[in-house]
Short mmCIF file of C-alpha atoms in Angstrom, two decimals:
data_model
loop_
_atom_site.label_atom_id
_atom_site.label_comp_id
_atom_site.label_asym_id
_atom_site.label_seq_id
_atom_site.Cartn_x
_atom_site.Cartn_y
_atom_site.Cartn_z
CA MET A 8 -11.25 79.33 29.27
CA GLU A 9 -13.07 79.33 25.92
CA TYR A 10 -9.88 77.99 24.30
CA ASN A 11 -9.69 75.04 26.73
CA LYS A 12 -13.31 74.22 26.04
CA GLN A 13 -12.64 74.13 22.29
CA LEU A 14 -9.64 71.83 22.85
CA LYS A 15 -11.82 69.39 24.84
CA ILE A 16 -14.48 69.39 22.12
CA ARG A 17 -11.83 68.79 19.44
CA SER A 18 -10.34 65.93 21.51
CA ILE A 19 -13.75 64.27 21.90
CA VAL A 20 -14.44 64.60 18.16
CA LEU A 21 -11.06 63.06 17.26
CA LYS A 22 -11.55 60.16 19.68
CA THR A 23 -15.03 59.51 18.34
CA PHE A 24 -13.73 59.62 14.77
CA PHE A 25 -10.92 57.20 15.67
CA LEU A 26 -13.31 54.76 17.33
CA LEU A 27 -15.72 54.92 14.40
CA THR A 28 -12.83 54.32 11.96
CA CYS A 29 -11.64 51.27 13.97
CA ALA A 30 -15.17 49.92 14.18
CA LEU A 31 -15.63 50.34 10.43
CA ALA A 32 -12.25 48.69 9.70
CA TYR A 33 -13.12 45.78 12.02
CA SER A 34 -16.51 45.44 10.35
CA GLN A 35 -14.91 45.44 6.89
CA GLN A 36 -12.26 42.92 7.99
CA LYS A 37 -14.95 40.69 9.47
CA SER A 38 -17.01 40.99 6.29
CA LEU A 39 -13.92 40.23 4.16
CA LYS A 40 -13.12 37.20 6.31
CA SER A 41 -16.71 36.00 5.96
CA ASP A 42 -16.51 36.45 2.16
CA GLN A 43 -13.21 34.54 2.05
CA LYS A 44 -14.71 31.69 4.08
CA THR A 45 -17.65 31.53 1.66
CA THR A 46 -15.23 31.42 -1.29
CA LEU A 47 -13.17 28.73 0.49
CA GLN A 48 -16.28 26.58 0.97
CA GLN A 49 -17.21 27.06 -2.68
CA TYR A 50 -13.74 25.88 -3.75
CA MET A 51 -14.12 22.83 -1.49
CA ASP A 52 -17.57 22.04 -2.95
CA VAL A 53 -16.35 22.32 -6.56
CA GLY A 54 -13.28 20.21 -5.73
CA ASN A 55 -15.48 17.53 -4.14
CA GLU A 56 -17.76 17.38 -7.19
CA LEU A 57 -14.78 17.09 -9.54
CA GLN A 58 -13.30 14.36 -7.31
CA LYS A 59 -16.57 12.39 -7.45
CA LYS A 60 -16.46 12.62 -11.25
CA GLU A 61 -12.82 11.35 -11.10
CA ASN A 62 -11.52 14.61 -12.58
CA TYR A 63 -8.66 14.62 -10.09
CA VAL A 64 -6.32 17.03 -11.89
CA SER A 65 -8.92 19.81 -11.90
CA SER A 66 -9.96 19.07 -8.30
CA ILE A 67 -6.34 19.55 -7.17
CA SER A 68 -6.34 23.20 -8.35
CA TYR A 69 -9.49 23.96 -6.33
CA PHE A 70 -8.22 22.27 -3.17
CA LEU A 71 -4.93 24.20 -3.48
CA LYS A 72 -6.92 27.45 -3.67
CA ALA A 73 -8.91 26.34 -0.61
CA THR A 74 -5.72 25.67 1.40
CA LYS A 75 -4.37 29.11 0.49
CA ILE A 76 -7.49 30.91 1.75
CA ALA A 77 -7.71 28.70 4.86
CA LYS A 78 -4.14 29.74 5.75
CA GLU A 79 -4.97 33.43 5.19
CA ILE A 80 -8.03 33.39 7.48
CA GLU A 81 -6.31 30.95 9.88
CA ASP A 82 -9.14 28.42 9.78
CA LYS A 83 -7.27 25.31 10.93
CA GLU A 84 -10.24 22.95 10.74
CA LEU A 85 -11.00 23.76 7.09
CA LEU A 86 -7.28 23.75 6.30
CA SER A 87 -6.98 20.19 7.63
CA LYS A 88 -10.02 19.10 5.57
CA ALA A 89 -8.62 20.78 2.43
CA TYR A 90 -5.26 19.02 2.85
CA MET A 91 -7.07 15.71 3.33
CA LYS A 92 -9.07 16.16 0.12
CA LEU A 93 -5.93 17.32 -1.68
CA GLY A 94 -4.10 14.18 -0.54
CA ASN A 95 -6.88 11.98 -1.95
CA SER A 96 -6.75 13.71 -5.35
CA TYR A 97 -2.95 13.42 -5.48
CA TYR A 98 -3.24 9.74 -4.49
CA TYR A 99 -5.70 8.96 -7.31
CA SER A 100 -3.50 10.94 -9.76
CA TRP A 101 -0.40 8.83 -8.86
CA LYS A 102 1.36 11.87 -7.39
CA ASN A 103 2.66 9.83 -4.44
CA GLU A 104 5.19 12.27 -3.01
CA LYS A 105 2.60 15.07 -2.91
CA ALA A 106 -0.13 12.79 -1.53
CA ILE A 107 1.82 11.75 1.56
CA GLU A 108 2.90 15.36 2.20
CA ALA A 109 -0.73 16.51 2.06
CA TYR A 110 -1.83 13.70 4.41
CA TYR A 111 0.97 14.63 6.80
CA ASN A 112 -0.09 18.30 6.80
CA ALA A 113 -3.71 17.31 7.51
CA LEU A 114 -2.59 15.05 10.35
CA ALA A 115 -0.22 17.64 11.88
CA ILE A 116 -2.97 20.30 11.95
CA ALA A 117 -5.51 17.86 13.40
CA LYS A 118 -3.08 16.89 16.17
CA GLU A 119 -2.23 20.54 16.87
CA ASN A 120 -5.95 21.34 17.23
CA LYS A 121 -6.52 18.10 19.21
CA ASN A 122 -9.26 17.22 16.72
CA ILE A 123 -9.64 13.45 17.02
CA ASP A 124 -12.19 13.25 14.17
CA GLN A 125 -9.89 14.95 11.65
CA GLU A 126 -6.92 12.96 12.93
CA LEU A 127 -8.75 9.68 12.30
CA ILE A 128 -9.81 10.75 8.81
CA ALA A 129 -6.21 11.73 8.01
CA TYR A 130 -4.97 8.34 9.25
CA SER A 131 -7.60 6.63 7.06
CA GLY A 132 -6.16 8.37 4.00
CA LEU A 133 -2.64 7.31 4.96
CA ILE A 134 -3.70 3.72 5.67
CA ALA A 135 -5.36 3.46 2.24
CA PHE A 136 -2.34 5.04 0.52
CA LEU A 137 0.60 3.24 2.15
CA PRO A 138 0.08 -0.22 0.54
CA VAL A 139 0.40 1.51 -2.85
CA ILE A 140 4.04 2.37 -2.01
CA ASN A 141 4.66 -1.10 -0.51
CA LYS A 142 4.32 0.02 3.12
CA GLN A 143 1.72 -2.59 4.14
CA ASP A 144 3.26 -3.15 7.58
CA LYS A 145 3.30 0.59 8.31
CA ALA A 146 -0.36 0.80 7.21
CA VAL A 147 -1.22 -1.89 9.76
CA ASP A 148 0.78 -0.05 12.49
CA PHE A 149 -1.21 3.11 11.80
CA SER A 150 -4.43 1.05 11.76
CA ILE A 151 -3.73 -0.20 15.27
CA TYR A 152 -3.10 3.37 16.42
CA ALA A 153 -6.27 4.62 14.67
CA LEU A 154 -8.31 1.94 16.45
CA SER A 155 -7.10 3.33 19.78
CA LEU A 156 -8.64 6.71 18.86
CA ILE A 157 -12.08 5.47 17.76
CA ASP A 158 -13.64 5.57 21.24
CA LYS A 159 -12.69 9.27 21.54
CA ALA A 160 -14.17 10.26 18.16
CA SER A 161 -17.48 12.10 17.93
CA PHE A 162 -18.50 9.90 14.97
CA LYS A 163 -18.18 6.63 16.88
CA GLY A 164 -21.04 4.40 15.74
CA GLU A 165 -21.67 6.55 12.64
CA LYS A 166 -20.85 6.22 8.92
CA ASN A 167 -17.31 7.59 9.28
CA HIS A 168 -16.67 4.91 11.91
CA VAL A 169 -17.63 2.28 9.31
CA ARG A 170 -15.41 3.96 6.69
CA VAL A 171 -12.42 3.89 9.06
CA LEU A 172 -13.01 0.18 9.75
CA THR A 173 -13.23 -0.68 6.02
CA THR A 174 -9.95 1.14 5.40
CA ILE A 175 -8.30 -0.78 8.26
CA CYS A 176 -9.63 -4.04 6.77
CA ASP A 177 -8.00 -3.10 3.44
CA ALA A 178 -4.66 -2.65 5.24
CA TYR A 179 -4.84 -6.11 6.84
CA MET A 180 -5.92 -7.66 3.52
CA ALA A 181 -2.99 -6.01 1.70
CA GLN A 182 -0.71 -7.59 4.34
CA GLY A 183 -2.44 -10.95 3.86
CA ASN A 184 -3.53 -11.01 7.51
CA TYR A 185 -7.15 -12.15 7.03
CA LYS A 186 -7.49 -13.38 10.61
CA ALA A 187 -6.75 -9.92 12.06
CA MET A 188 -9.14 -8.34 9.53
CA TYR A 189 -12.20 -10.42 10.46
CA PRO A 190 -13.20 -8.81 13.83
CA HIS A 191 -13.22 -5.36 12.19
CA ILE A 192 -15.45 -6.67 9.39
CA GLU A 193 -17.96 -7.95 11.94
CA LYS A 194 -17.89 -4.69 13.92
CA GLY A 195 -18.31 -2.64 10.75
CA ILE A 196 -21.27 -4.76 9.56
CA GLU A 197 -22.92 -4.39 12.97
CA ILE A 198 -22.71 -0.57 12.83
CA ALA A 199 -23.57 -0.29 9.11
CA ASP A 200 -26.60 -2.56 9.58
CA THR A 201 -27.90 -0.37 12.42
CA LEU A 202 -27.42 2.77 10.31
CA ARG A 203 -28.76 1.11 7.12
CA PHE A 204 -25.54 2.29 5.51
CA GLN A 205 -25.79 0.27 2.29
CA GLU A 206 -22.44 1.30 0.73
CA GLY A 207 -20.64 0.20 3.89
CA LEU A 208 -22.56 -3.08 4.06
CA VAL A 209 -21.69 -3.93 0.45
CA ASP A 210 -17.97 -3.24 0.93
CA LEU A 211 -17.77 -5.20 4.17
CA HIS A 212 -19.71 -8.21 2.85
CA ILE A 213 -17.34 -8.35 -0.15
CA LYS A 214 -14.42 -8.39 2.29
CA LYS A 215 -16.16 -11.05 4.39
CA GLY A 216 -16.62 -13.15 1.23
CA LYS A 217 -12.91 -12.80 0.47
CA PHE A 218 -12.12 -13.90 4.04
CA TYR A 219 -14.13 -17.11 3.61
CA ARG A 220 -12.64 -17.71 0.15
CA HIS A 221 -9.19 -17.46 1.75
CA GLN A 222 -10.34 -20.21 4.17
CA LYS A 223 -11.74 -22.17 1.18
CA ASN A 224 -15.20 -22.06 2.78
CA TYR A 225 -16.99 -21.37 -0.50
CA ASP A 226 -20.56 -21.82 0.80
CA LYS A 227 -20.13 -18.94 3.25
CA ALA A 228 -18.14 -16.93 0.71
CA PHE A 229 -21.01 -17.15 -1.81
CA GLU A 230 -23.54 -16.33 0.92
CA CYS A 231 -21.70 -13.07 1.71
CA LEU A 232 -21.00 -12.11 -1.91
CA PHE A 233 -24.53 -12.76 -3.19
CA TYR A 234 -25.87 -10.77 -0.23
CA ALA A 235 -23.65 -7.87 -1.33
CA LYS A 236 -25.00 -8.27 -4.88
CA LYS A 237 -28.58 -8.20 -3.53
CA ILE A 238 -27.91 -4.90 -1.73
CA ILE A 239 -26.51 -3.38 -4.95
CA ASP A 240 -29.51 -4.57 -7.01
CA GLN A 241 -32.12 -3.36 -4.49
CA ASN A 242 -30.61 0.04 -3.63
CA ASP A 243 -29.71 3.17 -5.53
CA LEU A 244 -26.04 3.47 -4.49
CA GLU A 245 -24.24 6.78 -5.05
CA ASN A 246 -21.40 5.13 -7.01
CA PRO A 247 -22.31 1.53 -7.91
CA PHE A 248 -19.39 0.93 -10.32
CA PHE A 249 -16.73 -0.22 -7.84
CA PRO A 250 -18.97 -2.44 -5.65
CA THR A 251 -20.56 -4.02 -8.75
CA VAL A 252 -17.25 -4.86 -10.44
CA ASN A 253 -15.66 -5.96 -7.15
CA THR A 254 -18.60 -8.23 -6.28
CA ASN A 255 -18.68 -9.87 -9.71
CA TYR A 256 -14.91 -10.40 -9.60
CA ALA A 257 -14.99 -11.94 -6.11
CA ILE A 258 -17.81 -14.31 -7.16
CA GLY A 259 -15.87 -15.17 -10.33
CA GLU A 260 -12.78 -16.00 -8.25
CA CYS A 261 -14.74 -18.46 -6.11
CA PHE A 262 -16.22 -20.23 -9.14
CA TYR A 263 -12.78 -20.32 -10.78
CA ASP A 264 -11.32 -21.95 -7.65
CA GLN A 265 -14.03 -24.62 -7.91
CA GLN A 266 -13.28 -25.12 -11.64
CA LYS A 267 -16.78 -23.89 -12.54
CA TYR A 268 -15.54 -21.79 -15.41
CA ASN A 269 -18.90 -21.18 -17.14
CA GLU A 270 -20.38 -19.72 -13.94
CA ALA A 271 -17.27 -17.61 -13.42
CA ILE A 272 -17.50 -16.25 -16.98
CA THR A 273 -21.19 -15.41 -16.50
CA HIS A 274 -20.59 -13.29 -13.40
CA LEU A 275 -17.41 -11.64 -14.68
CA SER A 276 -19.20 -10.75 -17.94
CA ASN A 277 -21.91 -8.93 -15.96
CA SER A 278 -19.35 -6.16 -15.34
CA ILE A 279 -18.44 -5.61 -19.01
CA PRO A 280 -21.51 -3.48 -19.96
CA ILE A 281 -20.80 -0.88 -17.23
CA ILE A 282 -17.08 -0.54 -17.99
CA LYS A 283 -16.37 2.70 -19.87
CA GLU A 284 -13.22 3.80 -21.69
CA GLY A 285 -12.02 5.78 -18.67
CA ASP A 286 -12.37 2.72 -16.41
CA LEU A 287 -10.00 0.46 -18.34
CA GLU A 288 -6.88 1.30 -16.30
CA LYS A 289 -8.54 0.58 -12.93
CA ASP A 290 -7.11 -2.43 -11.12
CA ASN A 291 -10.45 -4.20 -10.63
CA VAL A 292 -11.22 -3.87 -14.36
CA ILE A 293 -7.81 -5.26 -15.38
CA LYS A 294 -8.29 -8.16 -12.95
CA THR A 295 -11.74 -8.85 -14.40
CA TYR A 296 -10.44 -9.15 -17.97
CA ASP A 297 -7.47 -11.24 -16.82
CA LEU A 298 -9.65 -13.72 -14.90
CA LEU A 299 -12.00 -13.96 -17.89
CA ALA A 300 -8.98 -14.86 -20.05
CA GLN A 301 -7.87 -17.53 -17.56
CA CYS A 302 -11.38 -19.04 -17.57
CA HIS A 303 -11.35 -19.29 -21.38
CA ILE A 304 -7.88 -20.87 -21.26
CA LYS A 305 -9.23 -23.54 -18.92
CA LYS A 306 -12.11 -24.13 -21.36
CA GLU A 307 -9.51 -24.33 -24.19
CA ASN A 308 -11.21 -21.44 -25.95
CA TYR A 309 -7.84 -20.05 -26.99
CA LYS A 310 -9.10 -17.57 -29.57
CA LYS A 311 -11.25 -15.75 -27.01
CA ALA A 312 -8.51 -16.04 -24.38
CA THR A 313 -5.94 -14.53 -26.74
CA SER A 314 -8.23 -11.60 -27.50
CA LEU A 315 -8.79 -10.94 -23.80
CA LEU A 316 -5.10 -11.31 -22.93
CA ASN A 317 -4.14 -8.82 -25.63
CA LYS A 318 -6.62 -6.39 -24.09
CA VAL A 319 -5.12 -7.01 -20.64
CA ILE A 320 -1.60 -6.44 -21.99
CA THR A 321 -2.62 -3.16 -23.65
CA ILE A 322 -4.38 -1.63 -20.65
CA THR A 323 -1.83 -3.03 -18.17
CA ASN A 324 1.04 -1.45 -20.07
CA THR A 325 -0.77 1.91 -20.11
CA ALA A 326 -1.53 1.72 -16.38
CA SER A 327 1.99 0.49 -15.60
CA ARG A 328 3.57 3.44 -17.37
CA LYS A 329 1.61 5.84 -15.18
CA LYS A 330 2.48 3.88 -12.03
CA ASN A 331 6.15 3.64 -13.00
CA ILE A 332 6.35 7.39 -13.58
CA ALA A 333 4.92 7.96 -10.09
CA THR A 334 7.17 5.33 -8.51
CA ASN A 335 10.33 6.64 -10.19
CA LYS A 336 9.65 10.11 -8.82
CA PHE A 337 8.96 8.80 -5.36
CA HIS A 338 11.81 7.21 -3.41
CA ASP A 339 11.79 5.39 -0.10
CA GLN A 340 13.49 8.29 1.65
CA ASP A 341 10.62 10.58 0.64
CA SER A 342 8.07 8.37 2.36
CA GLU A 343 10.30 7.66 5.35
CA LYS A 344 10.80 11.37 5.98
CA PHE A 345 7.07 11.96 6.40
CA LEU A 346 6.37 8.62 8.10
CA ASN A 347 9.00 9.40 10.72
CA GLN A 348 7.44 12.82 11.26
CA ILE A 349 4.02 11.19 11.67
CA ILE A 350 5.41 8.73 14.21
CA ALA A 351 7.02 11.67 16.03
CA LEU A 352 3.58 13.31 16.19
CA GLN A 353 2.18 10.14 17.76
CA ASN A 354 4.91 10.10 20.37
CA LYS A 355 4.67 13.80 21.17
CA GLY A 356 4.09 14.41 24.85
CA LYS A 357 4.49 10.79 25.96
CA GLU A 358 7.59 11.63 28.00
CA ASP A 359 5.61 14.06 30.15
CA ARG A 360 3.17 11.32 31.15
CA GLN A 361 5.79 8.93 32.48
CA THR A 362 5.88 8.40 36.24
CA MET A 363 8.28 6.86 38.78
CA SER A 364 5.91 3.93 39.18
CA TYR A 365 6.10 3.27 35.45
CA MET A 366 9.90 3.43 35.58
CA PHE A 367 10.00 1.01 38.50
CA TRP A 368 7.84 -1.56 36.74
CA THR A 369 9.79 -1.02 33.55
CA ILE A 370 13.00 -2.00 35.38
CA ILE A 371 11.32 -5.12 36.80
CA VAL A 372 9.91 -6.12 33.44
CA ALA A 373 13.19 -5.31 31.67
CA THR A 374 15.16 -7.48 34.08
CA SER A 375 12.77 -10.38 33.58
CA ALA A 376 12.79 -9.85 29.84
CA PHE A 377 16.59 -9.80 29.83
CA MET A 378 16.76 -13.19 31.53
CA ILE A 379 14.19 -14.67 29.18
CA THR A 380 15.92 -13.09 26.17
CA LEU A 381 19.25 -14.49 27.30
CA LEU A 382 17.83 -18.00 27.46
CA LEU A 383 16.13 -17.56 24.10
CA TYR A 384 19.35 -16.14 22.63
CA VAL A 385 21.34 -19.21 23.67
CA LYS A 386 18.66 -21.44 22.18
CA LYS A 387 18.51 -19.34 19.02
CA GLN A 388 22.28 -19.44 18.58
CA LYS A 389 22.21 -23.24 18.63
CA ALA A 390 19.43 -23.26 16.03
CA ASN A 391 21.27 -20.70 13.90
CA ARG A 392 24.47 -22.74 13.93
CA ALA A 393 22.53 -25.80 12.76
CA THR A 394 20.84 -23.71 10.04
CA PHE A 395 24.23 -22.32 9.00
CA GLN A 396 25.71 -25.80 8.57
CA ASP A 397 22.68 -26.93 6.55
CA LEU A 398 23.03 -23.82 4.42
CA LEU A 399 26.69 -24.57 3.64
CA LYS A 400 25.67 -28.03 2.47
CA LYS A 401 22.98 -26.53 0.23
CA ILE A 402 25.49 -24.06 -1.25
CA SER A 403 27.89 -26.91 -2.03
CA ALA A 404 25.03 -28.78 -3.66
CA LEU A 405 24.14 -25.68 -5.71
CA GLU A 406 27.72 -25.35 -6.89
CA GLU A 407 27.67 -29.00 -7.99
CA GLU A 408 24.35 -28.49 -9.75
CA GLU A 409 25.81 -25.61 -11.76
CA LYS A 410 28.50 -27.91 -13.15
CA VAL A 411 25.92 -30.29 -14.60
CA ALA A 412 23.16 -27.75 -15.33
CA LEU A 413 23.88 -27.73 -19.09
CA GLN A 414 23.41 -31.52 -19.25
CA LYS A 415 19.83 -31.35 -17.93
CA PRO A 416 17.05 -31.94 -20.51
CA PRO A 417 14.60 -29.03 -20.94
CA LYS A 418 11.29 -29.07 -19.08
CA LYS A 419 8.05 -29.78 -20.89
CA GLU A 420 6.12 -26.58 -21.53
CA SER A 421 2.71 -25.89 -20.00
CA LYS A 422 -0.25 -26.28 -22.34
CA ASN A 423 -1.84 -23.18 -20.84
CA ILE A 424 0.76 -20.85 -22.41
CA LEU A 425 -0.50 -19.39 -25.64
CA VAL A 426 2.96 -19.45 -27.26
CA ASP A 427 4.39 -22.24 -29.40
CA ASP A 428 7.11 -24.51 -28.04
CA SER A 429 9.89 -23.09 -30.18
CA THR A 430 9.17 -19.54 -28.97
CA ILE A 431 9.22 -20.67 -25.35
CA LYS A 432 12.55 -22.39 -25.95
CA VAL A 433 14.00 -19.20 -27.44
CA ILE A 434 12.76 -17.07 -24.52
CA ILE A 435 14.16 -19.55 -21.97
CA GLY A 436 17.48 -19.43 -23.84
CA ARG A 437 17.53 -15.66 -23.58
CA LEU A 438 16.69 -15.87 -19.89
CA ASP A 439 19.55 -18.29 -19.33
CA LYS A 440 21.86 -15.88 -21.15
CA LEU A 441 20.73 -13.01 -18.90
CA GLU A 442 21.36 -15.22 -15.85
CA ALA A 443 24.87 -15.98 -17.09
CA GLN A 444 25.47 -12.24 -17.57
CA LYS A 445 24.25 -11.64 -13.99
CA TYR A 446 21.63 -9.20 -15.27
CA PHE A 447 19.58 -9.89 -12.13
CA LEU A 448 22.15 -7.87 -10.13
CA LYS A 449 21.22 -4.63 -11.88
CA SER A 450 19.05 -2.20 -9.89
CA ASN A 451 16.94 -1.58 -12.99
CA CYS A 452 16.21 -5.28 -13.45
CA THR A 453 12.42 -5.31 -13.72
CA GLN A 454 9.85 -7.56 -15.33
CA ALA A 455 9.40 -4.96 -18.08
CA SER A 456 13.15 -4.67 -18.78
CA ILE A 457 13.63 -8.47 -18.93
CA ALA A 458 10.55 -8.81 -21.16
CA LYS A 459 12.13 -6.29 -23.51
CA LYS A 460 15.49 -8.10 -23.54
CA THR A 461 13.87 -11.48 -24.13
CA LYS A 462 11.70 -9.92 -26.85
CA THR A 463 8.33 -10.79 -25.33
CA ASN A 464 5.73 -9.04 -23.14
CA VAL A 465 5.35 -9.08 -19.35
CA THR A 466 2.27 -11.33 -19.35
CA TYR A 467 3.86 -14.12 -21.40
CA LEU A 468 7.15 -13.73 -19.55
CA SER A 469 5.37 -14.15 -16.22
CA GLN A 470 3.54 -17.27 -17.43
CA ILE A 471 6.71 -18.81 -18.87
CA ILE A 472 8.71 -18.21 -15.67
CA ARG A 473 5.91 -19.69 -13.57
CA SER A 474 5.66 -22.69 -15.89
CA GLU A 475 9.38 -23.30 -16.43
CA LYS A 476 10.83 -22.11 -13.13
CA GLY A 477 7.88 -22.94 -10.90
CA LYS A 478 7.80 -19.50 -9.25
CA SER A 479 6.63 -15.91 -9.69
CA PHE A 480 8.86 -13.31 -11.36
CA SER A 481 9.79 -11.62 -8.05
CA GLU A 482 10.59 -15.01 -6.46
CA TYR A 483 12.71 -15.89 -9.50
CA ILE A 484 14.82 -12.69 -9.29
CA ASN A 485 15.16 -12.80 -5.48
CA ASP A 486 16.19 -16.47 -5.53
CA LEU A 487 18.89 -15.72 -8.12
CA ARG A 488 20.23 -12.83 -6.05
CA ILE A 489 20.26 -14.74 -2.76
CA GLU A 490 21.87 -17.85 -4.29
CA TYR A 491 24.52 -15.59 -5.86
CA VAL A 492 25.29 -13.75 -2.61
CA LEU A 493 25.48 -16.97 -0.58
CA LYS A 494 28.17 -18.36 -2.88
CA ARG A 495 30.07 -15.10 -3.30
CA LEU A 496 30.16 -14.42 0.45
CA LYS A 497 31.46 -17.92 1.02
CA ASN A 498 34.27 -17.54 -1.52
CA ASP A 499 35.08 -13.80 -1.51
CA LYS A 500 36.79 -12.45 1.63
CA LYS A 501 36.75 -8.85 0.40
CA PHE A 502 33.02 -9.04 -0.30
CA ARG A 503 32.44 -10.18 3.29
CA SER A 504 33.96 -6.89 4.49
CA PHE A 505 31.26 -4.86 2.73
CA SER A 506 28.49 -3.25 4.80
CA ILE A 507 25.01 -4.79 4.54
CA LYS A 508 23.95 -1.72 2.57
CA GLY A 509 26.94 -2.14 0.25
CA ILE A 510 26.10 -5.79 -0.36
CA ALA A 511 22.45 -4.89 -1.00
CA THR A 512 23.53 -2.32 -3.59
CA GLU A 513 25.81 -4.87 -5.30
CA LEU A 514 22.83 -7.22 -5.58
CA GLY A 515 20.57 -4.58 -7.13
CA TYR A 516 18.37 -4.01 -4.07
CA LYS A 517 17.26 -0.43 -3.49
CA THR A 518 17.32 -0.76 0.31
CA ASP A 519 19.24 -2.90 2.76
CA ASP A 520 15.93 -3.75 4.50
CA SER A 521 14.66 -5.39 1.30
CA PHE A 522 17.86 -7.45 1.00
CA VAL A 523 17.75 -8.56 4.66
CA LYS A 524 14.07 -9.54 4.36
CA HIS A 525 14.61 -11.73 1.28
CA PHE A 526 17.85 -13.23 2.64
CA LYS A 527 16.16 -14.22 5.88
CA LYS A 528 13.11 -15.57 4.04
CA LYS A 529 15.32 -17.77 1.85
CA THR A 530 17.83 -18.93 4.50
CA GLY A 531 16.27 -18.40 7.91
CA LEU A 532 19.35 -16.36 8.93
CA ASN A 533 20.29 -12.70 9.04
CA PRO A 534 23.06 -11.90 6.52
CA SER A 535 25.20 -10.38 9.30
CA TYR A 536 25.09 -13.68 11.21
CA TYR A 537 25.93 -15.65 8.07
CA ILE A 538 28.97 -13.41 7.37
CA LYS A 539 30.14 -13.60 10.97
CA GLU A 540 29.98 -17.41 10.97
CA LEU A 541 31.76 -17.59 7.61
CA ASN A 542 34.60 -15.39 8.91
CA LYS A 543 34.82 -17.52 12.04
CA MET A 544 34.89 -20.74 9.98
CA LYS A 545 37.56 -19.39 7.59
CA SER A 546 39.64 -18.23 10.56
CA ASP A 547 39.46 -21.69 12.15
CA GLU A 548 40.48 -23.31 8.84
CA SER A 549 43.59 -21.13 8.54
#
């Protein structure tokens, strides 16, 4: 009996000890987790401060540490924020492939947690980043999707709402779609004005000024831009550098358009005192110096213009090297992989929400659309055939022009080019030689590589091509490629059997989409249609 009693006491003691041990372990784990969260927040704070000071490389290490801890303590909200901040630092450091991966991770976590606020912020980062890798159309697609989420966000009508709208405006401006941008400017100004959000008001009024400049309504453009300048002068903005330089540049552009070069120089020069050594590679600073140079050219102050252009060339080459390193490491397939995953996230769960009613109306609409499409197709085919015949005539004319091209007298050089006539003639001769060698078909044919081969720099090369050829460098190369492919497809049966991708590669394009876009822009036809009609025509002739 006594033995049983002792066993019960021992059992109670062991159970109590076990419970106390578990409680202590839980308490220690909770305390450790709390300590880790504090450390995580400290890493985020330090990273944010470094990012504000534009020390992006150092900020990356702190945000990486923050993501590691957030994963360990399974704090999804802070993990999403850390990835978002990490993406921004990678973006500003020209680490494109890592930036889009970080944005994707932030977006995936936000969607998993059904956190609309974080999702919108992640989309804002992507929208700002995509034009840098020439994905303007995708940035606009994401902007439209982001707008559909705004009403569900907790920060609707707050500063983050304004920030999202300014980012969306940037996407439309990068695409050149000023008309679509304008309603978002007005909405953003309305909210920012209510909140007295001065940074947002400045940014949006600069954009509004650019909208009116695009419409050549300079009175309204100046009204908006000088209002932005007034806000900067009367308020202590957190980071006045960008709005100040951007406002002065936008005002300078308007005066330059109106041929008021002294006024343009005055406003552009207002930015010079605040530009530091570390700012020289920023796009708005390079643009400021370049526009100053153009103003002095117009005033025939060639000595000052030459000095400014040399400065532009130096800082542009430095910035270009950094951008080229980033671009060379980052291929289209890298971006497409993540963009496709992001689109898949958008589409997730849509199938579950489909109903029989939706299917019924889809069939009705599809049937109607098919009939309309059929009619449009017939009409389009007629137009395409007419375009094709016109194109054949143009190709024949081009072939005739080539026979007499050497007999044409040289063009008169532009007086605005700060290079003597004999040098221009030599550079044009080297360009003609490169054309004859079909250098434009090489995939590594860039403005920098041609400048090197013609023994000049990219700025003078660009000016000479615009003066002598009447087009920009990219237009010049694309026109050469499309004219070449039109003639070769017409005369080379084997070449017509190549895939569109194969033809694009032969022409030096990195993607078939790029080739198709430029072919259609030049001819009004898809290359596949052009090939099909050529084959049909050759078959009829034989």
